[in-house]
Amino acid sequence: MISNPATKYRQFPVIALSDRQWPNKVIDRAPRFLSSDLRDGNQALIEPMSIEKKLRMFDLLVECGFKEIEIAFPSASETEFKFVRRLIEENRVPDDVVLQVLTQAREDLIVRTFESLKGCKQAIVHVYNATSPVFRQVVFNKSKEEIKALAVHGATLIKEEAKKYPETDWSFQYSPEIFSDTELDFAIEVCEAVCDVWQPSPQKKVILNLPATVEMSTPNVYADQIEYFCRHISRRESVVISIHVHNDRGCAVAATELAIMAGGDRVEGCLFGHGERTGNVDLITIALNLYTQGIDPTLDFTKMNKIVREVEHCTQLPVHPRHPYAGELVFTAFSGSHQDAIKKGLSQRKKDIESNNGAYWQVPYLPIDPIDLDRSYEAVIRVNSQSGKGGVAYLLEQDHGIEMPRRLQIEFSRIAQKEADTTGKELTSGVLYSIFEAAYFNAPKHVELLQHKMLGEDDEGNTTIHAIFKTNNQTIEVETTGNGPIAAFVKAINQSLNLDIDVVDYNEHARSQGAQASAVSYIEMQVGNRTLFGAGTHVNSSKSSYLAIMSALNRAIDKNWISLNH
Ligand SMILES: [Zn+2]
């Protein structure tokens, strides 16, 4: 960094809008949402999604309730084109979902874009060109008139091309790219010229998308830009003002919310804020912010765990553990005073509901009820010790060689807490280990593994095993094949006991306590819509993983999550 940044960077100029109205506005309903995960989000991935992953993402977006989905830049690559065709030809688009595609204002690209959409019921064609001074002068070397002419040319081509496909219900969208850095009056002039071509009406509106392609100012300045635009654009009742904010300054959510107050009708963004550089605005945060104000966001994120896993799978990017509403730690309280306040809040709420004494959510430190997102509130205890040792996880690792995965740490801390509460014992490292041992390694044996043997493995990694299980009233022998020993073993359990359990996470490490080294395995098991852990230890590492699965299975039976009556 340099000592005087003023010699290199300038302050973004304020907008002359002394009678701005937006600060007095209150958001009282959801905007229209468009997901750009398959376009803006996908474009910005280290490894762009394969068609299979795109299909999964599309289905997920539909499941979340998106009615407008920007699926591709079809003229940009063969994969993008094929994906659009596949959605249409395989009838994968629900009737109430509108596809959107992006194109530049060039004739060959526009022709190809319409070809990709042939046979589609309804679609939005989104055309853009850069309008800001830096792009005009440095990138394209074009005058304002030439830039405007380019937009008009694109708009005209699109209007003409659309006539060739009368079976589709077309809508048009124009973006003055880098709107955030374009002179406002010029942005309006270009949009007016585009609207002159498209001739929108209140019945057939045109979408004007005003991107903060790069976020350059405090959110209030962007809101001023939007209010100024809304006030000065003619045919306001015939245009939809769309907000598309990137997160360069880390304020995309705030900028989007203020822009809605300033007149924005529609918001474009991505799940968990994916997209170029720092990403687009995070639609999950925007939607759940509305929800916690009592406003129906029109999107459904109840299955948050599944959404996180699917998006991580498709994008190969992790969701931050502290991501608003979604991160694995956002409903976890570490501090004792927070835990205490939350506990009081939750029990007061229970009383209020029982006595019909109003049921508005007001629990300290929790802006949303985790149950609404299929999550639960978790309290993590830490063992306080004068000697300066850390928490439960630290003690088990240092003194007993147990390296719990993070979600298991959370699960186990509750077991340890309960034990401490009932016995009043101090949780020394030895006591903690015996609690761990009793809960996981020596979980009650409702089902026992009597024998197991690996029979073979083929070139594709398919493993065949033979196993014998014993329950209270029977002994069951099975032979199953699965993709690897763990999959084969889970299949053996499901088949023997007529269950539908799944392993969602697996960790293993070596432990050298005592004379010989052994393996410790941890399994996170999905049972219905819940998950729990099991742990096993053995000198043989496959045996240790089987024992971990048995531990999880027996713990689930013990909790009555699984019933063995069949
Ligand atoms: Zn963007």
Coordinates of C-alpha atoms and ligand atoms in Angstrom, one line a residue:
M1 CA 0.0 0.0 0.0
I2 CA 1.1 3.5 -0.6
S3 CA 1.4 6.2 2.1
N4 CA -1.0 8.6 0.4
P5 CA -3.8 6.8 -1.5
A6 CA -5.2 10.1 -2.6
T7 CA -2.5 10.3 -5.3
K8 CA -3.7 7.1 -6.8
Y9 CA -7.4 6.7 -6.0
R10 CA -10.3 9.2 -6.2
Q11 CA -13.5 9.5 -4.2
F12 CA -16.6 8.4 -6.2
P13 CA -18.7 11.6 -6.9
V14 CA -22.0 11.9 -5.1
I15 CA -25.2 12.2 -7.1
A16 CA -27.0 15.6 -7.1
L17 CA -30.3 14.4 -5.6
S18 CA -31.0 16.6 -2.6
D19 CA -34.6 15.6 -2.4
R20 CA -34.0 11.9 -2.5
Q21 CA -37.0 9.9 -1.4
W22 CA -35.6 6.4 -0.9
P23 CA -34.4 6.8 2.7
N24 CA -38.1 7.1 3.8
K25 CA -39.2 4.0 1.9
V26 CA -39.8 0.7 3.5
I27 CA -39.6 -2.6 1.6
D28 CA -43.0 -4.2 2.0
R29 CA -42.9 -6.9 -0.6
A30 CA -40.4 -9.1 -2.4
P31 CA -38.9 -8.0 -5.7
R32 CA -39.0 -10.4 -8.7
F33 CA -35.9 -12.6 -8.4
L34 CA -33.7 -13.9 -11.2
S35 CA -31.0 -16.4 -10.5
S36 CA -27.9 -16.1 -12.7
D37 CA -26.1 -19.1 -11.1
L38 CA -26.0 -20.8 -14.4
R39 CA -24.6 -17.8 -16.3
D40 CA -22.8 -15.1 -14.2
G41 CA -22.1 -17.7 -11.5
N42 CA -21.0 -20.5 -13.8
Q43 CA -18.8 -18.1 -15.9
A44 CA -16.8 -17.4 -12.8
L45 CA -16.0 -20.9 -11.7
I46 CA -12.5 -22.4 -11.8
E47 CA -14.0 -25.4 -13.3
P48 CA -17.3 -24.5 -15.1
M49 CA -20.2 -26.9 -14.5
S50 CA -20.6 -29.9 -16.7
I51 CA -24.0 -30.4 -18.3
E52 CA -24.9 -32.9 -15.6
K53 CA -24.1 -30.4 -12.9
K54 CA -26.0 -27.7 -14.7
L55 CA -29.0 -29.9 -14.8
R56 CA -28.7 -30.5 -11.1
M57 CA -28.3 -26.7 -10.4
F58 CA -31.3 -25.9 -12.7
D59 CA -33.5 -28.4 -10.8
L60 CA -32.3 -27.0 -7.5
L61 CA -33.2 -23.4 -8.6
V62 CA -36.7 -24.6 -9.7
E63 CA -37.1 -26.3 -6.3
C64 CA -36.2 -23.1 -4.5
G65 CA -39.0 -21.4 -6.4
F66 CA -37.2 -19.3 -8.9
K67 CA -39.5 -18.2 -11.8
E68 CA -36.8 -16.5 -13.8
I69 CA -33.5 -18.2 -14.5
E70 CA -30.6 -17.0 -16.6
I71 CA -29.4 -20.3 -17.9
A72 CA -26.6 -19.5 -20.3
F73 CA -24.7 -17.3 -22.8
P74 CA -25.6 -19.8 -25.6
S75 CA -23.6 -18.2 -28.4
A76 CA -20.4 -18.3 -26.3
S77 CA -19.8 -22.0 -26.3
E78 CA -21.0 -25.4 -27.5
T79 CA -21.6 -26.6 -23.9
E80 CA -23.8 -23.6 -23.2
F81 CA -25.8 -24.0 -26.4
K82 CA -26.3 -27.8 -25.8
F83 CA -27.4 -27.2 -22.3
V84 CA -30.2 -24.8 -23.5
R85 CA -31.3 -27.3 -26.1
R86 CA -31.4 -30.1 -23.6
L87 CA -33.6 -28.2 -21.2
I88 CA -36.0 -27.4 -24.0
E89 CA -36.0 -30.7 -25.8
E90 CA -36.3 -32.8 -22.7
N91 CA -39.2 -30.6 -21.5
R92 CA -37.4 -29.8 -18.2
V93 CA -38.7 -26.3 -17.8
P94 CA -41.9 -26.0 -15.8
D95 CA -44.6 -23.8 -17.4
D96 CA -44.3 -21.0 -14.9
V97 CA -40.5 -20.7 -15.2
V98 CA -39.0 -18.2 -17.7
L99 CA -35.6 -18.9 -19.2
Q100 CA -33.2 -16.0 -19.8
V101 CA -30.1 -16.0 -21.9
L102 CA -27.4 -13.4 -22.4
T103 CA -25.9 -12.1 -25.7
Q104 CA -23.7 -9.3 -27.0
A105 CA -25.2 -6.9 -29.6
R106 CA -23.7 -8.7 -32.6
E107 CA -25.7 -10.2 -35.4
D108 CA -24.1 -13.6 -35.6
L109 CA -24.3 -14.0 -31.8
I110 CA -28.0 -12.9 -31.7
V111 CA -29.0 -15.3 -34.5
R112 CA -27.3 -18.2 -32.7
T113 CA -28.9 -17.2 -29.4
F114 CA -32.4 -17.4 -30.9
E115 CA -31.5 -20.8 -32.5
S116 CA -30.7 -22.1 -29.1
L117 CA -34.2 -21.2 -27.8
K118 CA -36.2 -22.7 -30.6
G119 CA -39.3 -24.4 -29.3
C120 CA -39.2 -22.7 -25.9
K121 CA -42.5 -21.5 -24.4
Q122 CA -41.3 -18.2 -23.0
A123 CA -37.9 -16.6 -22.8
I124 CA -36.1 -13.3 -22.0
V125 CA -33.3 -12.3 -24.4
H126 CA -30.8 -10.2 -22.5
V127 CA -28.5 -7.9 -24.5
Y128 CA -25.8 -5.7 -23.2
N129 CA -23.1 -3.3 -24.1
A130 CA -20.7 -1.3 -22.0
T131 CA -21.5 2.4 -21.7
S132 CA -19.1 3.8 -19.1
P133 CA -16.4 6.4 -20.1
V134 CA -13.5 4.1 -19.3
F135 CA -14.9 1.4 -21.7
R136 CA -15.8 4.0 -24.3
Q137 CA -12.4 5.6 -24.3
V138 CA -10.0 3.0 -23.2
V139 CA -11.5 -0.4 -24.3
F140 CA -13.5 0.4 -27.4
N141 CA -12.4 3.9 -28.5
K142 CA -15.9 4.8 -29.4
S143 CA -18.0 8.0 -29.0
K144 CA -21.2 8.2 -27.0
E145 CA -23.1 8.3 -30.3
E146 CA -21.4 5.1 -31.5
I147 CA -22.1 3.3 -28.2
K148 CA -25.7 4.3 -28.3
A149 CA -25.9 3.2 -32.0
L150 CA -24.5 -0.2 -31.0
A151 CA -27.3 -0.7 -28.4
V152 CA -30.0 0.4 -30.9
H153 CA -28.5 -2.0 -33.5
G154 CA -28.6 -4.9 -31.0
A155 CA -32.2 -4.1 -29.9
T156 CA -33.3 -3.9 -33.6
L157 CA -31.7 -7.2 -34.5
I158 CA -33.3 -8.9 -31.5
K159 CA -36.8 -7.5 -32.3
E160 CA -36.4 -8.8 -35.9
E161 CA -35.0 -12.2 -35.0
A162 CA -37.8 -12.8 -32.5
K163 CA -40.4 -12.4 -35.2
K164 CA -39.0 -15.6 -36.8
Y165 CA -40.1 -17.6 -33.8
P166 CA -43.7 -16.6 -33.1
E167 CA -44.4 -19.7 -31.1
T168 CA -42.4 -18.3 -28.2
D169 CA -43.5 -15.6 -25.8
W170 CA -40.5 -13.2 -25.9
S171 CA -39.4 -10.6 -23.5
F172 CA -36.4 -8.3 -23.9
Q173 CA -33.9 -7.1 -21.5
Y174 CA -31.2 -4.4 -21.9
S175 CA -28.2 -3.7 -19.6
P176 CA -26.0 -0.7 -20.0
E177 CA -23.0 -2.6 -18.6
I178 CA -21.0 -0.7 -15.9
F179 CA -24.1 1.4 -15.3
S180 CA -22.5 2.2 -11.9
D181 CA -19.8 4.2 -13.6
T182 CA -21.8 5.6 -16.5
E183 CA -23.0 9.2 -16.6
L184 CA -26.6 8.9 -15.5
D185 CA -28.0 11.1 -18.2
F186 CA -26.2 9.1 -20.8
A187 CA -27.4 5.7 -19.4
I188 CA -30.9 7.1 -19.6
E189 CA -30.4 8.3 -23.1
V190 CA -29.2 4.9 -24.3
C191 CA -32.1 3.1 -22.5
E192 CA -34.6 5.5 -24.0
A193 CA -33.2 4.7 -27.5
V194 CA -33.5 1.0 -26.9
C195 CA -37.1 1.4 -25.6
D196 CA -37.9 3.4 -28.8
V197 CA -37.0 0.3 -30.7
W198 CA -38.8 -2.2 -28.5
Q199 CA -41.9 -0.1 -27.8
P200 CA -42.8 -1.5 -24.4
S201 CA -46.3 -1.1 -22.9
P202 CA -47.6 -1.7 -19.3
Q203 CA -48.8 -5.1 -20.6
K204 CA -45.6 -6.0 -22.4
K205 CA -42.8 -4.5 -20.3
V206 CA -39.1 -4.3 -21.1
I207 CA -36.5 -5.0 -18.5
L208 CA -33.9 -2.4 -18.0
N209 CA -31.1 -4.0 -15.9
L210 CA -28.8 -1.5 -14.2
P211 CA -25.7 -3.3 -13.1
A212 CA -23.2 -2.2 -10.6
T213 CA -20.9 -4.4 -12.7
V214 CA -18.2 -3.2 -10.4
E215 CA -19.3 -1.9 -7.1
M216 CA -17.7 1.5 -6.8
S217 CA -19.4 3.5 -4.1
T218 CA -21.2 3.3 -0.8
P219 CA -24.6 1.7 -1.2
N220 CA -26.5 5.1 -0.7
V221 CA -24.9 6.4 -3.9
Y222 CA -26.1 3.4 -5.9
A223 CA -29.6 4.0 -4.5
D224 CA -29.4 7.6 -5.6
Q225 CA -28.4 6.4 -9.1
I226 CA -31.4 4.1 -9.2
E227 CA -33.9 6.7 -7.9
Y228 CA -32.5 9.3 -10.4
F229 CA -32.9 6.8 -13.2
C230 CA -36.5 5.8 -12.2
R231 CA -37.5 9.5 -12.0
H232 CA -36.1 10.4 -15.4
I233 CA -36.8 7.4 -17.5
S234 CA -40.0 7.9 -19.6
R235 CA -42.5 5.1 -19.9
R236 CA -41.7 4.2 -16.2
E237 CA -44.9 2.1 -16.1
S238 CA -43.7 0.1 -19.1
V239 CA -40.3 -0.8 -17.8
V240 CA -39.1 -3.2 -15.1
I241 CA -36.1 -1.8 -13.2
S242 CA -33.7 -4.6 -12.5
I243 CA -30.9 -4.5 -10.0
H244 CA -27.6 -6.4 -10.6
V245 CA -25.0 -5.7 -8.0
H246 CA -21.5 -7.2 -7.6
N247 CA -19.8 -7.3 -4.2
D248 CA -16.4 -5.6 -4.8
R249 CA -16.8 -3.4 -1.8
G250 CA -18.5 -6.1 0.3
C251 CA -21.8 -4.2 0.3
A252 CA -23.8 -5.9 -2.4
V253 CA -26.6 -6.9 -0.1
A254 CA -26.9 -3.4 1.4
A255 CA -26.7 -1.8 -2.1
T256 CA -29.4 -4.1 -3.4
E257 CA -31.7 -3.5 -0.5
L258 CA -31.3 0.3 -0.8
A259 CA -31.8 0.0 -4.5
I260 CA -35.1 -1.8 -4.0
M261 CA -36.2 1.1 -1.7
A262 CA -35.1 3.5 -4.5
G263 CA -37.4 1.8 -7.1
G264 CA -35.9 -1.5 -8.2
D265 CA -38.5 -4.0 -9.1
R266 CA -36.4 -7.0 -9.7
V267 CA -33.1 -8.4 -8.4
E268 CA -30.5 -10.5 -10.3
G269 CA -28.0 -12.5 -8.3
C270 CA -26.7 -15.9 -7.3
L271 CA -27.0 -18.4 -4.4
F272 CA -24.4 -17.7 -1.8
G273 CA -23.1 -14.8 -3.8
H274 CA -21.4 -16.7 -6.6
G275 CA -20.2 -14.8 -9.7
E276 CA -17.4 -12.8 -11.1
R277 CA -14.6 -11.7 -8.7
T278 CA -16.2 -11.1 -5.4
G279 CA -19.5 -12.4 -6.8
N280 CA -23.0 -11.2 -7.3
V281 CA -25.4 -10.3 -4.6
D282 CA -26.3 -13.3 -2.5
L283 CA -30.0 -14.1 -3.2
I284 CA -30.4 -16.3 -0.1
T285 CA -29.4 -13.4 2.2
I286 CA -31.6 -11.0 0.4
A287 CA -34.6 -13.4 0.5
L288 CA -34.1 -14.4 4.1
N289 CA -33.6 -10.8 5.2
L290 CA -37.1 -10.1 3.8
Y291 CA -38.4 -13.2 5.5
T292 CA -37.1 -12.1 8.9
Q293 CA -39.1 -8.8 8.4
G294 CA -42.3 -10.8 8.0
I295 CA -42.3 -10.6 4.2
D296 CA -42.9 -13.6 2.0
P297 CA -39.7 -13.7 -0.2
T298 CA -41.5 -16.0 -2.7
L299 CA -38.4 -18.3 -2.6
D300 CA -38.1 -21.3 -0.3
F301 CA -34.8 -22.2 1.4
T302 CA -36.2 -24.6 4.0
K303 CA -33.9 -27.4 2.9
M304 CA -30.8 -25.3 3.6
N305 CA -28.4 -28.2 4.2
K306 CA -29.3 -29.8 0.9
I307 CA -28.9 -26.5 -0.9
V308 CA -25.5 -25.9 0.6
R309 CA -24.4 -29.5 -0.4
E310 CA -25.8 -29.2 -3.9
V311 CA -24.2 -25.8 -4.6
E312 CA -20.9 -26.9 -3.2
H313 CA -21.0 -30.0 -5.4
C314 CA -21.9 -28.1 -8.6
T315 CA -19.5 -25.1 -8.1
Q316 CA -16.7 -26.9 -6.2
L317 CA -16.5 -23.9 -3.9
P318 CA -17.2 -24.2 -0.2
V319 CA -19.9 -22.2 1.6
H320 CA -18.2 -20.2 4.4
P321 CA -19.0 -21.6 7.8
R322 CA -20.2 -18.1 8.9
H323 CA -22.2 -17.4 5.7
P324 CA -25.4 -15.6 6.8
Y325 CA -28.3 -18.0 7.4
A326 CA -26.5 -21.0 5.7
G327 CA -23.0 -21.5 7.3
E328 CA -22.5 -24.5 9.5
L329 CA -21.7 -22.3 12.5
V330 CA -24.3 -19.6 12.3
F331 CA -26.7 -21.3 14.7
T332 CA -23.9 -22.3 17.1
A333 CA -23.3 -20.4 20.2
F334 CA -19.8 -20.7 21.8
S335 CA -20.1 -18.1 24.5
G336 CA -21.7 -19.1 27.8
S337 CA -23.5 -15.8 28.2
H338 CA -25.0 -16.1 24.7
Q339 CA -26.1 -19.7 25.4
D340 CA -27.8 -18.6 28.6
A341 CA -29.6 -15.7 26.9
I342 CA -30.7 -18.0 24.0
K343 CA -31.9 -20.7 26.4
K344 CA -34.0 -18.1 28.2
G345 CA -35.4 -16.7 25.0
L346 CA -36.4 -20.2 23.7
S347 CA -38.1 -21.2 26.9
Q348 CA -40.0 -17.8 27.1
R349 CA -41.1 -18.4 23.5
K350 CA -42.3 -21.9 24.4
K351 CA -44.4 -20.4 27.3
D352 CA -45.7 -17.6 25.0
I353 CA -46.9 -20.1 22.4
E354 CA -48.5 -22.3 25.1
S355 CA -50.4 -19.4 26.6
N356 CA -51.3 -17.9 23.1
N357 CA -49.5 -14.8 24.3
G358 CA -48.3 -13.7 20.9
A359 CA -45.7 -15.7 19.1
Y360 CA -43.4 -13.2 17.4
W361 CA -39.8 -14.5 17.2
Q362 CA -37.7 -12.7 19.7
V363 CA -34.8 -14.9 20.8
P364 CA -31.6 -13.2 21.7
Y365 CA -28.7 -13.6 19.2
L366 CA -30.9 -15.5 16.7
P367 CA -32.4 -13.3 14.0
I368 CA -34.3 -16.3 12.5
D369 CA -35.7 -19.6 13.9
P370 CA -33.2 -22.3 12.8
I371 CA -36.1 -24.7 12.5
D372 CA -37.4 -22.6 9.5
L373 CA -34.3 -23.7 7.7
D374 CA -34.4 -27.3 8.9
R375 CA -31.5 -26.5 11.3
S376 CA -31.2 -26.5 15.0
Y377 CA -29.6 -24.3 17.6
E378 CA -26.5 -25.8 19.0
A379 CA -24.6 -24.8 22.1
V380 CA -21.0 -25.6 22.3
I381 CA -19.4 -26.0 25.6
R382 CA -15.8 -25.4 26.4
V383 CA -14.0 -26.9 29.2
N384 CA -12.5 -24.2 31.3
S385 CA -9.3 -25.1 33.0
Q386 CA -7.0 -23.1 35.1
S387 CA -4.0 -24.7 33.3
G388 CA -5.0 -22.9 30.1
K389 CA -6.1 -25.9 28.1
G390 CA -8.7 -25.4 25.4
G391 CA -12.0 -27.0 24.8
V392 CA -13.4 -30.5 24.5
A393 CA -11.9 -31.1 21.0
Y394 CA -8.5 -29.9 22.2
L395 CA -8.4 -32.2 25.2
L396 CA -9.5 -35.3 23.3
E397 CA -7.0 -34.6 20.6
Q398 CA -4.0 -33.8 22.8
D399 CA -4.6 -36.4 25.5
H400 CA -6.4 -39.2 23.6
G401 CA -5.5 -38.8 19.9
I402 CA -9.1 -38.3 18.9
E403 CA -9.4 -35.7 16.1
M404 CA -13.1 -35.1 15.7
P405 CA -14.4 -33.5 12.5
R406 CA -16.0 -30.1 13.3
R407 CA -19.6 -31.2 13.1
L408 CA -18.9 -34.1 15.4
Q409 CA -17.3 -31.6 17.9
I410 CA -20.6 -29.8 18.0
E411 CA -22.6 -33.0 18.4
F412 CA -20.3 -34.4 21.1
S413 CA -20.1 -31.2 23.1
R414 CA -23.9 -31.5 23.7
I415 CA -23.5 -35.0 24.9
A416 CA -20.7 -33.9 27.2
Q417 CA -22.7 -31.0 28.4
K418 CA -25.7 -33.2 29.3
E419 CA -23.4 -35.5 31.2
A420 CA -21.9 -32.6 33.1
D421 CA -25.3 -31.2 33.9
T422 CA -26.6 -34.5 35.3
T423 CA -23.5 -35.8 37.1
G424 CA -22.1 -32.4 38.1
K425 CA -18.7 -33.9 37.4
E426 CA -15.9 -31.7 36.3
L427 CA -15.1 -32.5 32.7
T428 CA -11.5 -33.5 32.9
S429 CA -9.8 -35.0 29.9
G430 CA -10.2 -38.5 31.3
V431 CA -13.9 -38.1 32.0
L432 CA -14.4 -36.6 28.5
Y433 CA -12.8 -39.6 26.9
S434 CA -14.9 -42.1 28.8
I435 CA -18.0 -40.2 27.7
F436 CA -16.8 -40.3 24.1
E437 CA -16.0 -44.0 24.4
A438 CA -19.4 -44.8 25.8
A439 CA -21.3 -42.7 23.3
Y440 CA -19.5 -43.8 20.1
F441 CA -17.1 -46.7 20.4
N442 CA -19.3 -48.6 22.8
A443 CA -22.7 -47.5 21.5
P444 CA -25.5 -49.9 22.6
K445 CA -25.5 -52.9 20.3
H446 CA -29.0 -53.2 18.9
V447 CA -27.5 -54.6 15.8
E448 CA -24.2 -56.5 15.9
L449 CA -21.7 -57.2 13.1
L450 CA -20.8 -60.8 13.5
Q451 CA -18.6 -61.3 10.5
H452 CA -17.5 -59.5 7.3
K453 CA -15.3 -60.3 4.4
M454 CA -14.3 -58.5 1.3
L455 CA -15.0 -60.9 -1.6
G456 CA -13.5 -58.8 -4.4
E457 CA -13.0 -55.5 -6.2
D458 CA -13.2 -54.8 -10.0
D459 CA -11.4 -52.2 -12.2
E460 CA -14.1 -49.6 -11.6
G461 CA -13.7 -49.8 -7.8
N462 CA -16.9 -51.8 -7.3
T463 CA -16.4 -53.8 -4.1
T464 CA -18.3 -56.9 -3.1
I465 CA -18.6 -57.9 0.5
H466 CA -20.2 -60.6 2.6
A467 CA -21.5 -59.8 6.0
I468 CA -23.5 -61.3 8.9
F469 CA -25.6 -59.2 11.2
K470 CA -27.4 -60.1 14.4
T471 CA -30.4 -58.4 15.8
N472 CA -32.4 -59.3 18.9
N473 CA -34.4 -61.9 17.1
Q474 CA -32.5 -62.9 14.0
T475 CA -29.2 -63.4 12.2
I476 CA -29.0 -62.1 8.6
E477 CA -26.5 -63.0 6.0
V478 CA -25.9 -60.7 2.9
E479 CA -23.7 -60.2 -0.1
T480 CA -23.7 -56.8 -1.7
T481 CA -21.7 -54.7 -4.2
G482 CA -21.1 -51.0 -4.0
N483 CA -18.8 -48.3 -5.2
G484 CA -16.1 -48.9 -2.6
P485 CA -16.2 -50.8 0.8
I486 CA -18.2 -48.2 2.7
A487 CA -20.9 -48.0 0.0
A488 CA -21.1 -51.8 -0.1
F489 CA -21.3 -52.0 3.6
V490 CA -24.1 -49.4 3.9
K491 CA -26.0 -51.3 1.2
A492 CA -25.6 -54.5 3.2
I493 CA -27.2 -52.8 6.2
N494 CA -30.0 -51.3 4.2
Q495 CA -30.7 -54.6 2.5
S496 CA -30.6 -56.7 5.7
L497 CA -32.7 -54.4 7.8
N498 CA -34.9 -52.8 5.1
L499 CA -33.6 -49.3 5.8
D500 CA -32.6 -46.3 3.8
I501 CA -29.6 -44.8 5.5
D502 CA -26.8 -43.0 3.8
V503 CA -23.2 -41.9 4.7
V504 CA -22.8 -38.1 4.1
D505 CA -19.3 -37.7 5.4
Y506 CA -16.4 -39.9 6.2
N507 CA -13.1 -39.1 8.0
E508 CA -10.3 -41.3 9.2
H509 CA -6.9 -40.8 10.9
A510 CA -4.2 -42.9 12.5
R511 CA -3.9 -42.9 16.3
S512 CA -0.8 -43.9 18.1
Q513 CA -1.8 -44.2 21.7
G514 CA -0.3 -47.2 23.5
A515 CA 1.6 -50.0 22.0
Q516 CA 0.2 -50.2 18.5
A517 CA -1.1 -47.8 15.9
S518 CA -4.8 -48.0 15.1
A519 CA -7.2 -46.2 12.8
V520 CA -10.1 -44.1 14.0
S521 CA -13.0 -43.6 11.6
Y522 CA -15.9 -41.1 11.8
I523 CA -19.1 -41.4 9.9
E524 CA -21.8 -38.8 9.5
M525 CA -25.0 -40.7 8.7
Q526 CA -28.1 -39.4 7.1
V527 CA -31.3 -40.9 8.6
G528 CA -34.4 -39.4 7.1
N529 CA -33.9 -35.6 7.3
R530 CA -31.4 -35.7 10.2
T531 CA -27.8 -36.7 10.5
L532 CA -25.7 -38.1 13.3
F533 CA -22.2 -39.4 13.9
G534 CA -20.7 -42.8 14.6
A535 CA -17.1 -43.6 15.4
G536 CA -15.0 -46.7 15.3
T537 CA -11.5 -47.7 16.0
H538 CA -9.5 -50.8 14.9
V539 CA -6.0 -51.7 13.7
N540 CA -7.5 -52.5 10.4
S541 CA -8.8 -49.4 8.8
S542 CA -11.7 -50.9 6.8
K543 CA -12.9 -52.6 10.0
S544 CA -12.6 -49.3 11.8
S545 CA -14.9 -47.7 9.2
Y546 CA -17.4 -50.6 9.4
L547 CA -17.4 -50.1 13.2
A548 CA -18.1 -46.4 12.8
I549 CA -21.1 -47.2 10.6
M550 CA -22.4 -49.7 13.1
S551 CA -21.9 -47.1 15.8
A552 CA -23.9 -44.5 13.9
L553 CA -26.6 -47.1 13.1
N554 CA -26.9 -48.2 16.7
R555 CA -27.0 -44.7 18.0
A556 CA -29.8 -43.9 15.6
I557 CA -31.8 -46.9 16.8
D558 CA -31.1 -45.9 20.4
K559 CA -32.6 -42.4 19.6
N560 CA -35.6 -44.1 18.0
W561 CA -34.8 -42.5 14.6
I562 CA -34.8 -46.0 13.2
S563 CA -37.2 -48.8 14.1
L564 CA -36.2 -52.4 13.5
N565 CA -39.7 -53.8 13.3
H566 CA -40.3 -55.0 9.9
Ligands
ZN1 ZN -22.7 -9.7 -13.3

